[in-house]
XYZ file of C-alpha atoms in Angstrom:
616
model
C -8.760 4.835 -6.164
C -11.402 2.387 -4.651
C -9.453 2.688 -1.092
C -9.781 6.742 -0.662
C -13.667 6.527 -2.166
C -14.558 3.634 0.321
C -13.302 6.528 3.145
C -15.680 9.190 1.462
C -18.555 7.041 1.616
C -18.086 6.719 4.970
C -17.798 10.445 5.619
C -20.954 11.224 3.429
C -22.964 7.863 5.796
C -22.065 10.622 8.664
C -22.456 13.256 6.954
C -26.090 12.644 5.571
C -27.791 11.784 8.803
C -26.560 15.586 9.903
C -28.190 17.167 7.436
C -31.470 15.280 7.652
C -31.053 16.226 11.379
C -30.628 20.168 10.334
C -33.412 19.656 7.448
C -35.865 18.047 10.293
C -35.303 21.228 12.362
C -36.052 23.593 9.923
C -38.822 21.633 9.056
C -40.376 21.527 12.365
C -39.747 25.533 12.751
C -42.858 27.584 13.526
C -44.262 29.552 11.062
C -42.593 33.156 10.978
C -46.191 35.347 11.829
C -45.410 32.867 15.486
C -41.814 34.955 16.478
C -41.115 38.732 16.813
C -38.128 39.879 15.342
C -36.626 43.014 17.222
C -34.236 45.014 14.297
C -34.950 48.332 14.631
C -34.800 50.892 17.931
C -32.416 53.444 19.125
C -28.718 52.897 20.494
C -27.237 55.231 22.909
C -23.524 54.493 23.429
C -20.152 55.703 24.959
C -17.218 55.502 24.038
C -13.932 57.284 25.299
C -16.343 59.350 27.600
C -18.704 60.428 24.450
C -22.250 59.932 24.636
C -23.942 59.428 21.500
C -27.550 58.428 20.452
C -28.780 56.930 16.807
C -31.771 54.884 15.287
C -29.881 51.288 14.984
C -31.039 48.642 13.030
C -29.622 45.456 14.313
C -27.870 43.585 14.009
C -24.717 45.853 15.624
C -21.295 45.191 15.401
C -19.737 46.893 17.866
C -15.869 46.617 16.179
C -17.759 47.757 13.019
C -19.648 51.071 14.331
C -16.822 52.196 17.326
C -13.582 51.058 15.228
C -13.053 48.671 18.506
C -12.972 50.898 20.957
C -14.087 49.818 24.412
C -17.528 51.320 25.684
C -20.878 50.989 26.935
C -24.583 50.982 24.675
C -28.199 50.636 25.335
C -30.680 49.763 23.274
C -34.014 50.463 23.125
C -35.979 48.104 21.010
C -39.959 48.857 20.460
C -42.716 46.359 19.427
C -46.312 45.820 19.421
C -48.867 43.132 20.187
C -52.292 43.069 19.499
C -53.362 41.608 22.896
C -51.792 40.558 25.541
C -50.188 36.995 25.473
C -52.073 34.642 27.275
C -48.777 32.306 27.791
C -45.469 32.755 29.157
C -43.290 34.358 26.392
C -39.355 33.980 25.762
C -36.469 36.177 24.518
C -33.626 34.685 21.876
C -30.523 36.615 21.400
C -28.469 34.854 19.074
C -25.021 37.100 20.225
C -25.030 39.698 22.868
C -22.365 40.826 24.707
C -19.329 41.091 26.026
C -21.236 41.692 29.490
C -25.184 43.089 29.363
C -28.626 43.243 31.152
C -31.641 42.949 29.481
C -34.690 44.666 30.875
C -38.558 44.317 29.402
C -40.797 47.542 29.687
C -38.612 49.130 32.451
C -37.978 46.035 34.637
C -34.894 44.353 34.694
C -35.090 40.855 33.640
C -31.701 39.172 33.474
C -28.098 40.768 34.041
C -24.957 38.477 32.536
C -21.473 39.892 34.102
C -20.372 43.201 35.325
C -20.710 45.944 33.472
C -18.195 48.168 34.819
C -15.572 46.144 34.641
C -13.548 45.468 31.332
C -11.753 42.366 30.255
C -13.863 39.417 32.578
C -16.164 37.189 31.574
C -17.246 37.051 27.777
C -21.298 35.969 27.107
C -20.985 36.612 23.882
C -19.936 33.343 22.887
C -23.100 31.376 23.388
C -26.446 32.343 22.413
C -28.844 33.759 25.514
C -32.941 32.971 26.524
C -34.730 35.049 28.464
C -38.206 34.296 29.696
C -40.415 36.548 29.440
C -43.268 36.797 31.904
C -46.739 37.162 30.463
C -47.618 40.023 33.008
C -44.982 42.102 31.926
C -46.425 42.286 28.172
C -49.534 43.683 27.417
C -51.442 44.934 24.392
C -50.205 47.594 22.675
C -46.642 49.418 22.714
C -44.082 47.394 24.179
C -40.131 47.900 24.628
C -37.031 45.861 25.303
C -34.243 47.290 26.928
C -30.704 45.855 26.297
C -27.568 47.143 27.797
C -24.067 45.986 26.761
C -20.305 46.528 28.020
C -18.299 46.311 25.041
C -14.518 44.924 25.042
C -12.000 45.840 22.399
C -11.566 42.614 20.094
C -14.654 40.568 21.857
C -16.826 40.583 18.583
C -19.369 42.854 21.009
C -22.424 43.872 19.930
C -25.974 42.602 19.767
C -27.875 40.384 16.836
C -31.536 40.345 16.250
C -33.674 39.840 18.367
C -36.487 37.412 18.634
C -39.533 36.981 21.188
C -42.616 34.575 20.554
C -44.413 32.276 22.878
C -41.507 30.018 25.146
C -42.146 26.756 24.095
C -41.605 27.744 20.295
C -38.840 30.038 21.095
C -36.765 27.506 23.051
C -37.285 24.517 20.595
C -37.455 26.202 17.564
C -34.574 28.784 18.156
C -32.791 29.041 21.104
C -32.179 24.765 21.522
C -30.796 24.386 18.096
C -28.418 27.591 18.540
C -27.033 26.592 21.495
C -26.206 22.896 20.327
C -25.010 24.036 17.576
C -22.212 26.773 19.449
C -21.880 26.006 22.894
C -22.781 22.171 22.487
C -21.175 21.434 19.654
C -18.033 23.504 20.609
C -17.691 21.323 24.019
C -18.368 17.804 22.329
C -15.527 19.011 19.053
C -12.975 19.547 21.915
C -13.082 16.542 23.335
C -13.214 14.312 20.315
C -10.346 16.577 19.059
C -8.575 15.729 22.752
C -9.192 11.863 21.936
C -7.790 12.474 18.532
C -4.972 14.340 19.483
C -4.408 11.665 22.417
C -4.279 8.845 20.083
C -2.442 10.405 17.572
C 0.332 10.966 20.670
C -0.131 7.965 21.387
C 1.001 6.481 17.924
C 3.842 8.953 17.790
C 5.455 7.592 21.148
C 4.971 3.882 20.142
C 5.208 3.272 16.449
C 8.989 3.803 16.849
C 11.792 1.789 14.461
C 15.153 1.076 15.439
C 17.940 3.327 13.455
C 21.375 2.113 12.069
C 22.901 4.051 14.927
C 20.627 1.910 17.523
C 18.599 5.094 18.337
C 14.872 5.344 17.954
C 13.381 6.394 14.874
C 9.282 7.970 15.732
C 6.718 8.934 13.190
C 6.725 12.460 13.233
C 3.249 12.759 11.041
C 1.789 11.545 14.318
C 3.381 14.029 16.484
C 2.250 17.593 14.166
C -1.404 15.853 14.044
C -1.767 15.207 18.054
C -0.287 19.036 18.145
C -2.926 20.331 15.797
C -5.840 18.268 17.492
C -4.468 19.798 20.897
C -4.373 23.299 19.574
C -7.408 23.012 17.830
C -9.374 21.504 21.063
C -8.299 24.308 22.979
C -9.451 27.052 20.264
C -12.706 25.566 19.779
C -13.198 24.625 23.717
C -13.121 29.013 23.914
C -16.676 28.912 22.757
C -17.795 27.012 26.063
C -15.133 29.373 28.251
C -16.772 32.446 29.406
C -14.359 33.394 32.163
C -10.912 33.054 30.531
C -8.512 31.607 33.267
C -5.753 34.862 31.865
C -6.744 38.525 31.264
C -8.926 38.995 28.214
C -5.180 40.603 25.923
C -3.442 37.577 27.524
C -6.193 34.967 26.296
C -7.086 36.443 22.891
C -3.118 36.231 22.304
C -3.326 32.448 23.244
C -6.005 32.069 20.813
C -5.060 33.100 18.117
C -1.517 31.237 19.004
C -3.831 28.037 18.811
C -5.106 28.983 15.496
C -1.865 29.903 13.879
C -0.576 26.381 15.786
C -3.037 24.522 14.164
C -2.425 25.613 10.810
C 1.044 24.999 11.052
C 0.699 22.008 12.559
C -1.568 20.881 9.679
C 1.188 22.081 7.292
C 3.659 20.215 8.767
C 1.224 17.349 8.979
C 0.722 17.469 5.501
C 4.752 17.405 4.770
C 5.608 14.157 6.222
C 2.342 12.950 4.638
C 4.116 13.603 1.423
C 7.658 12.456 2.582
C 8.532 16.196 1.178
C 10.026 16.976 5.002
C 13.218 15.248 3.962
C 13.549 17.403 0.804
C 16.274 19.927 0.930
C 14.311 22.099 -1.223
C 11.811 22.206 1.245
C 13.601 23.098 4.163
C 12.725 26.702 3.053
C 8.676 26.054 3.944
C 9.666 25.394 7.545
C 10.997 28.788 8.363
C 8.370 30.262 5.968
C 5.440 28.391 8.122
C 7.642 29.800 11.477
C 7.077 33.246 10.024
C 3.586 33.148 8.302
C 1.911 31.850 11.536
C 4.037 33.516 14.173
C 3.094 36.838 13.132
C -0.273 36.951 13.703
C 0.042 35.763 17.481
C 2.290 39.527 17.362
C -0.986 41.092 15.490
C -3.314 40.169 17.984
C -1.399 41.790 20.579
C -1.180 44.823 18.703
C -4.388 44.827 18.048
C -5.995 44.245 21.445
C -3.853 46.263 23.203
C -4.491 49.198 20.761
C -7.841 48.593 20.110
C -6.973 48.526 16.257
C -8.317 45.253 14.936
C -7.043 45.721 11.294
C -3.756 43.993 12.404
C -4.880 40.707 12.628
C -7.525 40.978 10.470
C -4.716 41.991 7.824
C -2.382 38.959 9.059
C -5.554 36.762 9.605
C -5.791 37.159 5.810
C -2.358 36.578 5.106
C -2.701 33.548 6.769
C -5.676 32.272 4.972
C -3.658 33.351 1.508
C -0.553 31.563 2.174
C -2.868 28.413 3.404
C -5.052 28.174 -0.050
C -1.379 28.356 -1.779
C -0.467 25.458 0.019
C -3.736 23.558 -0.351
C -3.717 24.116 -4.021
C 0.197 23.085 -4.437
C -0.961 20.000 -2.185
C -4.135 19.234 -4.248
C -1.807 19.413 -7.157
C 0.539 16.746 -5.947
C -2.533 14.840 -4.426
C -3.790 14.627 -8.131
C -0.546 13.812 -9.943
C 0.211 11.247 -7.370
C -2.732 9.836 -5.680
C -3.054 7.550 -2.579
C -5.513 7.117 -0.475
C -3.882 9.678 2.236
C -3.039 12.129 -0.128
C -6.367 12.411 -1.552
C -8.363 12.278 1.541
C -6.062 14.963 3.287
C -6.442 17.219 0.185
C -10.120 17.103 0.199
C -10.285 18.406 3.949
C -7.901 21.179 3.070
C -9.802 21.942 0.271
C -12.535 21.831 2.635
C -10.743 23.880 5.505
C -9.760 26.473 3.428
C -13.104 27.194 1.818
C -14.856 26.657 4.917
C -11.774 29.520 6.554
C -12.350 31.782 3.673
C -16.008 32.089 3.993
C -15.441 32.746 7.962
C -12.362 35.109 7.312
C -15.325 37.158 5.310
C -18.295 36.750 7.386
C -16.747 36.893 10.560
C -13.708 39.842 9.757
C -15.047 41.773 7.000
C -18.862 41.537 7.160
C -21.170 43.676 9.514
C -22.555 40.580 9.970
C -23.330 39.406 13.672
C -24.567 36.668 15.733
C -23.021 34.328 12.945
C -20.332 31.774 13.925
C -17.497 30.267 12.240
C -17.987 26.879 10.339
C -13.922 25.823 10.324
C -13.945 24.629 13.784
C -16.326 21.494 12.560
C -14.140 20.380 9.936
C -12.038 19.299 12.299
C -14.430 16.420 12.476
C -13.549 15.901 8.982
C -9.975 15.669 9.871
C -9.706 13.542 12.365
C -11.827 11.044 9.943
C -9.145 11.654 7.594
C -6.711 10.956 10.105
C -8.556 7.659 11.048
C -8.987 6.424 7.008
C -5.215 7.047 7.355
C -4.346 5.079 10.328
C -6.582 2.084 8.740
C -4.796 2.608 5.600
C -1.531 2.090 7.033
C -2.466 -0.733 9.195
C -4.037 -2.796 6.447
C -0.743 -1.892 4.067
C 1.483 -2.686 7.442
C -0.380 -6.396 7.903
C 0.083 -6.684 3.776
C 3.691 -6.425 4.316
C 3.669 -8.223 7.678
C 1.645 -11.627 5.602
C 4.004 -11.338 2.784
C 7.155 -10.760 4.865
C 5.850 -13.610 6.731
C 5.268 -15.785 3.841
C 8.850 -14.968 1.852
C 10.494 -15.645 5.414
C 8.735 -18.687 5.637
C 9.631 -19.788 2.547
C 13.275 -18.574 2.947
C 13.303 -20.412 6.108
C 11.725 -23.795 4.311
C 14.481 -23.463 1.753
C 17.560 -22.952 5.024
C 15.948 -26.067 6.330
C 16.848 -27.848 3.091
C 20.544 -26.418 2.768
C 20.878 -27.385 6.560
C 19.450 -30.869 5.641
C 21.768 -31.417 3.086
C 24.439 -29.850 4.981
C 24.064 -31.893 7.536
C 23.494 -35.647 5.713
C 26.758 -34.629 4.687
C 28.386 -33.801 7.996
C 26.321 -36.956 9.070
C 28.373 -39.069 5.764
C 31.539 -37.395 6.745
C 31.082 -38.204 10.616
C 30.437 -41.481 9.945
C 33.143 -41.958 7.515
C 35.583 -40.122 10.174
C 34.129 -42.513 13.064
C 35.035 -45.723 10.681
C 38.831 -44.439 10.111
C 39.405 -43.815 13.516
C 37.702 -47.274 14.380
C 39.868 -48.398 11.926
C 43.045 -46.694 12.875
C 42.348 -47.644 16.427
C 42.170 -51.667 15.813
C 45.680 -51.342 13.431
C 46.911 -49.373 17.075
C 45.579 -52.027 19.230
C 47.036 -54.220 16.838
C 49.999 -52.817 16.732
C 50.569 -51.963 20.509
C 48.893 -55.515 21.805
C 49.101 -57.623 19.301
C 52.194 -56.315 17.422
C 54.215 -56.422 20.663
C 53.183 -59.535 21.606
C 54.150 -61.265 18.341
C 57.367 -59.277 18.227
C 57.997 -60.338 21.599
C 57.545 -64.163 20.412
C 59.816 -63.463 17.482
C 62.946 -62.122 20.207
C 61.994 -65.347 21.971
C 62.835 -67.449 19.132
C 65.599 -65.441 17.741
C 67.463 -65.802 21.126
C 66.967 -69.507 21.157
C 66.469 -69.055 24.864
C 62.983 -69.246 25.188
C 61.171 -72.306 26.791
C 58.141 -73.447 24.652
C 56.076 -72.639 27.383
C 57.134 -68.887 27.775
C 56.167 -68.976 23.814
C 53.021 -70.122 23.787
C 51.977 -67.570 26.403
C 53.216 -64.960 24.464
C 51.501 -66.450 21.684
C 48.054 -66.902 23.653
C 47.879 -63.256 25.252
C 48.409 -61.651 21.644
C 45.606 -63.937 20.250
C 43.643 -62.939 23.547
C 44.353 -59.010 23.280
C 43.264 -59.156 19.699
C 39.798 -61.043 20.316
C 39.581 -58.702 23.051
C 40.177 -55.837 20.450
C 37.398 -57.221 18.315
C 35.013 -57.787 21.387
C 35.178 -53.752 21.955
C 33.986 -52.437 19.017
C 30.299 -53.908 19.971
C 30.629 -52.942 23.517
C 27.994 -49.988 24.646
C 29.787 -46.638 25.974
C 29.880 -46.614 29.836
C 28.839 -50.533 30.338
C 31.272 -51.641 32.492
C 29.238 -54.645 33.543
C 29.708 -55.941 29.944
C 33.159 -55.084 29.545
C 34.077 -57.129 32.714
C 31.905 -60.588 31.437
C 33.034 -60.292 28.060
C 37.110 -60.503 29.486
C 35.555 -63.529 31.752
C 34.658 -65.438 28.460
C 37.634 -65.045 26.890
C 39.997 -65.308 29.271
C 38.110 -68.375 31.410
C 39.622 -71.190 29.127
C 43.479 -70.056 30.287
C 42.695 -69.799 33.693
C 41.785 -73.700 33.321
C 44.829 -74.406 30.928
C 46.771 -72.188 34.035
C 45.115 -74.487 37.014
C 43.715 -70.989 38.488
C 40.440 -71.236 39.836
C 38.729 -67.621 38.891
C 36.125 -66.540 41.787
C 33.688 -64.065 40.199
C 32.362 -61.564 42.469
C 30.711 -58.593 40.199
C 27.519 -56.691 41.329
C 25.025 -54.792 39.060
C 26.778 -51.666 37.966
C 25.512 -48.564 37.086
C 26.672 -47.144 33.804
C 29.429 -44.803 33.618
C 28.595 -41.817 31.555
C 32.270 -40.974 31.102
C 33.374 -44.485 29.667
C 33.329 -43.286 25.824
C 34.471 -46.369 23.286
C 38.388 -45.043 23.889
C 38.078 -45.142 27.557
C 36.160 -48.345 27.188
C 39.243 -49.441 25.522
C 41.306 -48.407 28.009
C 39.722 -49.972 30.998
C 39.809 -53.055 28.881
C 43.625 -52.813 28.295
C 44.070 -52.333 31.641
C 42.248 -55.559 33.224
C 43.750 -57.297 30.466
C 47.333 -56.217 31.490
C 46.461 -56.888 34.968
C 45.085 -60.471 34.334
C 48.259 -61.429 31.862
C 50.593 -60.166 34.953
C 48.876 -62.909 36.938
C 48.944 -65.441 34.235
C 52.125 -64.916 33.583
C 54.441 -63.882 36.925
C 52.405 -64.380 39.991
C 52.006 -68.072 40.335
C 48.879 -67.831 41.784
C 46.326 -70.413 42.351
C 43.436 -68.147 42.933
C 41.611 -65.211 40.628
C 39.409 -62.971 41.820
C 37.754 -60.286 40.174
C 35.436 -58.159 42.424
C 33.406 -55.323 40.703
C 30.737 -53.337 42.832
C 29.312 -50.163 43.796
C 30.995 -47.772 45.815
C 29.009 -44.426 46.270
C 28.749 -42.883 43.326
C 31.622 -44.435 41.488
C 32.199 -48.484 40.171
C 35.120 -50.239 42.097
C 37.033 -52.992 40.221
C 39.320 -55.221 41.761
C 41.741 -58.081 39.970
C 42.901 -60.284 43.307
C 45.512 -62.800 43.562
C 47.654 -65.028 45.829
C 50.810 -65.372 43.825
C 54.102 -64.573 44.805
C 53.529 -60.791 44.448
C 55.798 -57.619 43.506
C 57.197 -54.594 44.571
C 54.450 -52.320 44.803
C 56.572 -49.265 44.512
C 57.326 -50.296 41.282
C 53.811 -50.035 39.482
C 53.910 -51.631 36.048
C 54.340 -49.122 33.224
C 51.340 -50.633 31.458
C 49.105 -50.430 34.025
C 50.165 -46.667 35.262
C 49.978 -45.397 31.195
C 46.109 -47.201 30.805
C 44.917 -45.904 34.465
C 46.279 -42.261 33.377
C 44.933 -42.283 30.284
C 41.590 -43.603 32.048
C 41.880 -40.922 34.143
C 40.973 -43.355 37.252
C 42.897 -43.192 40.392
C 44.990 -46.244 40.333
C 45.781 -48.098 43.805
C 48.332 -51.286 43.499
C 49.129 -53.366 46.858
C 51.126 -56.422 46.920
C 52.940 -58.533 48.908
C 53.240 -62.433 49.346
C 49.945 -64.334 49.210
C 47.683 -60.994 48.044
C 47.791 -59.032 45.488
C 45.767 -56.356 44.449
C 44.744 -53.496 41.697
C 41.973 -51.329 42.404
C 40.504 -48.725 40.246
C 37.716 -46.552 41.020
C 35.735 -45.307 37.841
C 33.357 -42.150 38.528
């Protein structure tokens, strides 16, 4: 309730300033004994070739007196001054037309259009000054001459007349009139084209995505840009006096506009109440196709037979089936109120009073020179529009913080699951990483080690064995298993380290072996493939290719060369023993290279041996 009555003040902080601005102006009038009023004369029209003269008293609706039909009239309008005016004077017709001349004491003064020609321009739609010049009045009798060309459906005719000095004519009368018509009609049309443009443009970008990944648009945007469009172009006819179609042509499109807007403003208001998506409702639709379609047929009945009662009979129909809807609106605006409901519901309210009072004035009345009020409550609209648009923005960044704050929180409270989820992945990784550790040394046990000792146990059993051959057999499986134990602390990819922790432990049975071990290992790069199992298997390998030495080649000499070459490290295990069959590659050494994945290169021959193996 305090949302839609914040919007109202705001309407009533424009509103008020207009008033004062009207109140100010009718303050500042002149006094009446200041400004002639020309009412009564003679009229001398004709119509379907029939010449008729009357006393008139203005003002004269031409639909009213002729039943519509097209013809000519002059007036003759008599007055009297006391002297002559000793200032320039001025004329103010409030409505004239459709085309006229106006003539003062015989002489033509001003001529607006052709009057022999039907159906051009209409200067009947804003009020007219004529200056008056001071020579041409004099004391005495005086007499203005008006001729009109009447077209069927143009709301011809002529209002009062008023003459008084210029300056009081023009500011008191004529300036106010024509801001108020002409003026005001040209500066509603293009706030109603802004309002209309925005309210497209909100239709074509405040689009959500659909289950069926199509694009779901805000129709209530769409029927208010059309009624703003339609409604710019109807009041914009106030400021048009030569229609760009023929005059049966452009009343049809008017009224089109009219009837558009009104359904447009219907529609507007049924996706404003979500009742668009109602079954029941679907009904209203083809009733608002029919209701407001018709009268776009009337006008063209009417006009082209010169019988206005059509559309004013549809006209009314129109404004009947528009109060029902207002009032069933209001009604669901009071049982269930929101800030758009309520504010929409007041401008209808408005609208249709506003309508009704026009309908009567402007349709029914004899009543001319008046114009209609509806087209300014369009300002009222678009307001409404606007309170509507802020509405929905301020609920839309509601639910924007508080989506933002449950996601937040939802995402706070993944983090912790994920946390947790993870310290246990982390526990169970860790626990994984020691079994496998584990299971790895009881391998390396078992395939180092193990065969080592179970090769010391055949040597016994066969009673063959020298105590020599034993106590190698012995040495290398309590060398392969301190070697097992070095690896678990060796870094991943260090081959540097790898290569001087197998020269400590091996360095003490080169000197029990009387081989002299030349060391010949640059700074190495780290190898971002050596993970700890291929760390384990470039240790097995040296290993096996070291024990080979220790054990068959006889050698005297060692060496172990280890250096860059390119991109990849390039170990070497030298000797001059008695060498091999290189053909024959050790099993040992060809299993650990392959499941290194290192190219494996083995020369030998009397003197030099060598195994190369190129890690990359």
């Amino acid at each position: 309730m305090r949302r839609w009555l914040f919007f109202w003040r705001v309407l009533l902080a424009f509103a008020l300033p207009c008033g004062g601005a009207l109140h100010a102006m009718a303050d500042a009038a002149p006094p009446a004994a200041a400004i002639v009023e020309l009412r009564a004369g003679t009229v001398s029209r004709a119509v379907d070739g029939v010449m008729k003269t009357d006393p008139v008293t203005l003002p004269y609706h031409w639909d009213r007196m002729n039943g519509a039909r097209p013809g000519e009239a002059r007036f003759d309008l008599p007055f009297t001054l006391a002297e002559t005016p000793a200032e320039p004077w001025g004329l103010f017709i409030a409505r004239v037309g459709t085309a006229f001349e106006i003539g003062l004491n015989g002489k033509l003064l001003q001529r607006y259009g052709d009057l022999g020609q039907g159906g051009g321009a209409d200067y009947a739609k804003a009020p007219i000054y004529v200056p008056l010049p001071a020579h041409l009045l004099h004391a005495g009798a005086n007499a203005v001459q008006v001729r009109i060309r009447a077209d069927s459906g143009r709301r011809a005719g002529l209002s009062v007349l008023s003459l008084g000095p210029a300056a009081r004519v023009r500011s008191a009368l004529f300036e106010p009139a024509y801001a108020w018509r002409f003026t005001g009609s040209v500066l509603l049309a293009a706030f109603s084209i802004v309002v209309g443009t925005i309210s497209l443009a909100l239709w074509l970008t405040q689009a959500d995505n659909t289950a069926h990944g199509g694009r779901r648009r805000e129709n209530l945007y769409l029927w208010a840009a059309l009624a703003e469009f339609c409604w710019a172009l109807r009041v914009a006819d106030g400021a048009i006096r030569q229609p760009p179609l023929p005059w049966v042509a452009w009343g049809v499109l008017m009224t089109a506009c009219y009837s558009g807007w009104a359904g447009s403003a219907v529609m507007f208001c049924q996706h404003l109440a979500g009742w668009h998506e109602r079954k029941e409702m679907k009904w209203l639709q083809r009733a608002i196709v029919f209701v407001f379609t018709m009268p776009v047929i009337a006008c063209y009945f009417s006009l082209t037979r010169s019988e206005p009662q059509w559309l004013t009979g549809w006209l009314a129909l129109e404004i009947v089936a528009l109060i029902a809807y207002a009032v069933f609106f209001m009604g669901a605006a009071v049982r269930r109120p929101n800030v758009a409901r309520v504010l929409i519901a007041s401008v209808a309210a408005l609208t249709v009073a506003v309508g009704t009072r026009d309908w009567l004035v402007i349709r029914l009345s004899d009543s001319y020179g008046d114009t209609t009020w509806v087209r300014y409550t369009s300002l009222f609209f678009a307001l409404a529009l606007l309170g509507i648009v802020v509405d929905r923005f301020r609920e839309a960044s509601a639910q924007a913080r508080e989506l933002l704050h449950t996601l937040a929180a939802r995402v706070a409270e993944r983090e912790r699951d994920l946390a947790l989820a993870y310290d246990r992945l982390e526990r169970g990784a860790r626990e994984q990483e020691r079994t496998q550790e584990r299971e790895r040394i009881l391998r390396d046990m078992h395939d180092g080690v193990g065969s080592h000792i179970s090769a010391a146990i055949r040597q016994l059993q066969s009673g063959q064995a020298s105590q020599d051959a034993l106590l190698r057999t012995l040495r290398d499986s309590l060398d392969q298993l301190k070697l097992s134990i070095d690896s678990i602390q060796l870094p991943h990819g260090d081959a540097q380290a790898l290569l001087a922790g197998l020269r400590y432990r091996l360095s003490p049975r080169f000197e029990r072996s009387g081989i002299a071990l030349e060391w010949a290992v640059d700074a190495l790069q780290p190898v971002a493939r050596l993970d700890a199992p291929a760390m384990r298997q470039l240790q097995f390998l040296l290993f096996e290719a070291v024990s080979n030495v220790l054990q068959h080649a006889q050698a005297r000499v060692l060496r172990i060369e280890a250096a860059m070459h390119g991109d990849a490290v390039r170990i070497r295990v030298i000797d001059d023993g008695i060498g091999f069959d290189a053909t024959q590659v050790p099993c040992a050494l060809a299993a650990r290279a392959t499941a290194l994945g290192a190219p494996l290169r083995v020369e030998s021959r009397a003197g030099h041996t060598v195994v190369q193996v190129d890690l990359q």
